[in-house]
């Protein structure tokens, strides 16, 4: 970008507030901006220089750059009559731009809001202190609840963190105030309503192509908070060396506006005013390069309007007067109020003032009159410092130095030109290359006699050569001499076109590699030509290195998103506090999230810090998933833990949760192992006890069975003894009867014998005398007790002797 000597025509910043509010002051500011950006007395103006540079870079990014310089390179004194080439540029750069833009556009982010006002911080602190109290008194609380049924916990004891590391993770993952959720929902609603996804892609394309991107936020009663894409080609800004444009004091945008649109915006303009504005814009007036395009230069119904913001300061002055009661009364005054000290001594009157940054909005016809100059109606002021004011524009140029902006495309345009020239040279070489031919010796053919009466002419020889590759020749002529044309057909090799082609192809590949080296967009980034011999890890490392080389563009898009979200957060507070569309805005957000509807009404009372949380890319997700799978296979976490970890979009927090869940799983496994050991010991003890009881029961059962068996045997023996006693009794009774019968028979016999002896007494007197003594002895013996017991038959089985029952 060309630089010119700039003379400052801006009015003094130390002017009074009334002077700053005057239209004349705004007109001088507008003219100063014109002089700095559009005046071209000493050469091309700054605005036109940027316009041309950005336009050329965008043409290169589209593969539509001008071809005249290539024609000048290959022509001879401007003569191209001997060249018949395809001059269309080779679209090399668009591929790299698309890879970069599409890759960064896929990186999604989440908007996180944290209340940083005293009330929000106090609420977060109290919650954290309550968690700490519950953590420290957990054992006591569980004991009291178990013994007395009293709940001393302020939070759910099942979800309490176990240590400070888990507490920090809990505060980042689980704790979220309702107002913070409401703020995030409100910001996301505004972004979605203004289609910021599309704007973000355009800004990413601008950063890759021209190295600068910008968005604008605004507010209108009809549309509420708005987000607009700003083409950096149309931007003007004060000189800065900051890539984030945080120290600029003016910024503007040039728009090509139709007269009818201008009339709608400024209805007080008369037809004469519109005609005058049209004439002023159409004339050069020293600003011949002010027009944005070449298509509307001759359109008198289109005017170029400069919309700009100018940052300055204003004095807020109050007259402080003490009343008789000692109270102080504040009365607003202008910045020229300066009471003498005597008034303070006599009446207690003094001056109280402070300086505030203010933003003026101006609208000016380029080369013409100023249409608007007033203090901005909806200035964005950070709640942490109300003396500051923020611009409506968010601009970033990550590779800016001394006002010069560099981009990925600007680094490689030279290599793209060399690739195009190499491509044209390849066409030249291809157009001049001659195909391989053959040499035919007609005299040699004349000496050939086929012997079958046919003619072997050159055409027939060529046909045979091209179809079969065979050649018929003669070593001797018909006269018998050596034939110098014995090989009548010989193939001719063309010139060194092949070597030239290889050299040009090598040159083409060299400049292609130079583009990859300069941009950092290697083959692994797009996967176009992966090396088959390279390991997967090496390919991933190369892709990661490529992402690192273009990280500044991703960071720039995140800065734009963060700055825009901060401005929208302040806009939301203004809407809820001042705008008549407050209720409509609340219900618009509440329709998507009814839970935050009640918090929305008081949202303006809070001060939020806005953070952008970048979602992980595929490589980071793959690394995390690999860690999860490794932990799962090793049994370090459960499936539910893996699901919880995958739901966290912040890689650092996900890895912290993975470590915590791994430790918890180890502790659970340890406890479970101890419980298993205890359960196994108890089971073994119970099994031993059961076995002992079973053995006792078995022995008892065996004893019972033996006793029953012995009892049955005793019963059987008793029955047998009873039967035997009965049989013995019957036998003894029978024996006794038989003995009685025998005794009776014996007595009867003796009676008979005595009777016979009586009868023979007389006859046997002598015999009786002798026998008398014997008979007396015999009678004496007979009268003695006789034993009738059976010998050996009164003893039962089992050595049971019935004789033992005799009386003693």
PDB file of C-alpha atoms in Angstrom, residues 111 120 221 310 376 419 540 576 617 692 782:
ATOM      1  CA  UNK A 111     -20.334 -17.464  23.937  1.00  0.00           C
ATOM      2  CA  UNK A 120     -22.930 -11.523  40.815  1.00  0.00           C
ATOM      3  CA  UNK A 221     -36.073   1.237  17.193  1.00  0.00           C
ATOM      4  CA  UNK A 310     -15.476  10.735  15.791  1.00  0.00           C
ATOM      5  CA  UNK A 376     -24.377   9.537  19.116  1.00  0.00           C
ATOM      6  CA  UNK A 419       3.292 -20.514 -11.896  1.00  0.00           C
ATOM      7  CA  UNK A 540      -1.528 -35.548  11.648  1.00  0.00           C
ATOM      8  CA  UNK A 576     -33.829  -3.411  28.437  1.00  0.00           C
ATOM      9  CA  UNK A 617     -11.340 -29.323  16.066  1.00  0.00           C
ATOM     10  CA  UNK A 692     -20.118 -76.885  60.489  1.00  0.00           C
ATOM     11  CA  UNK A 782     -41.311-140.543  97.549  1.00  0.00           C
TER      12      UNK A 782
END
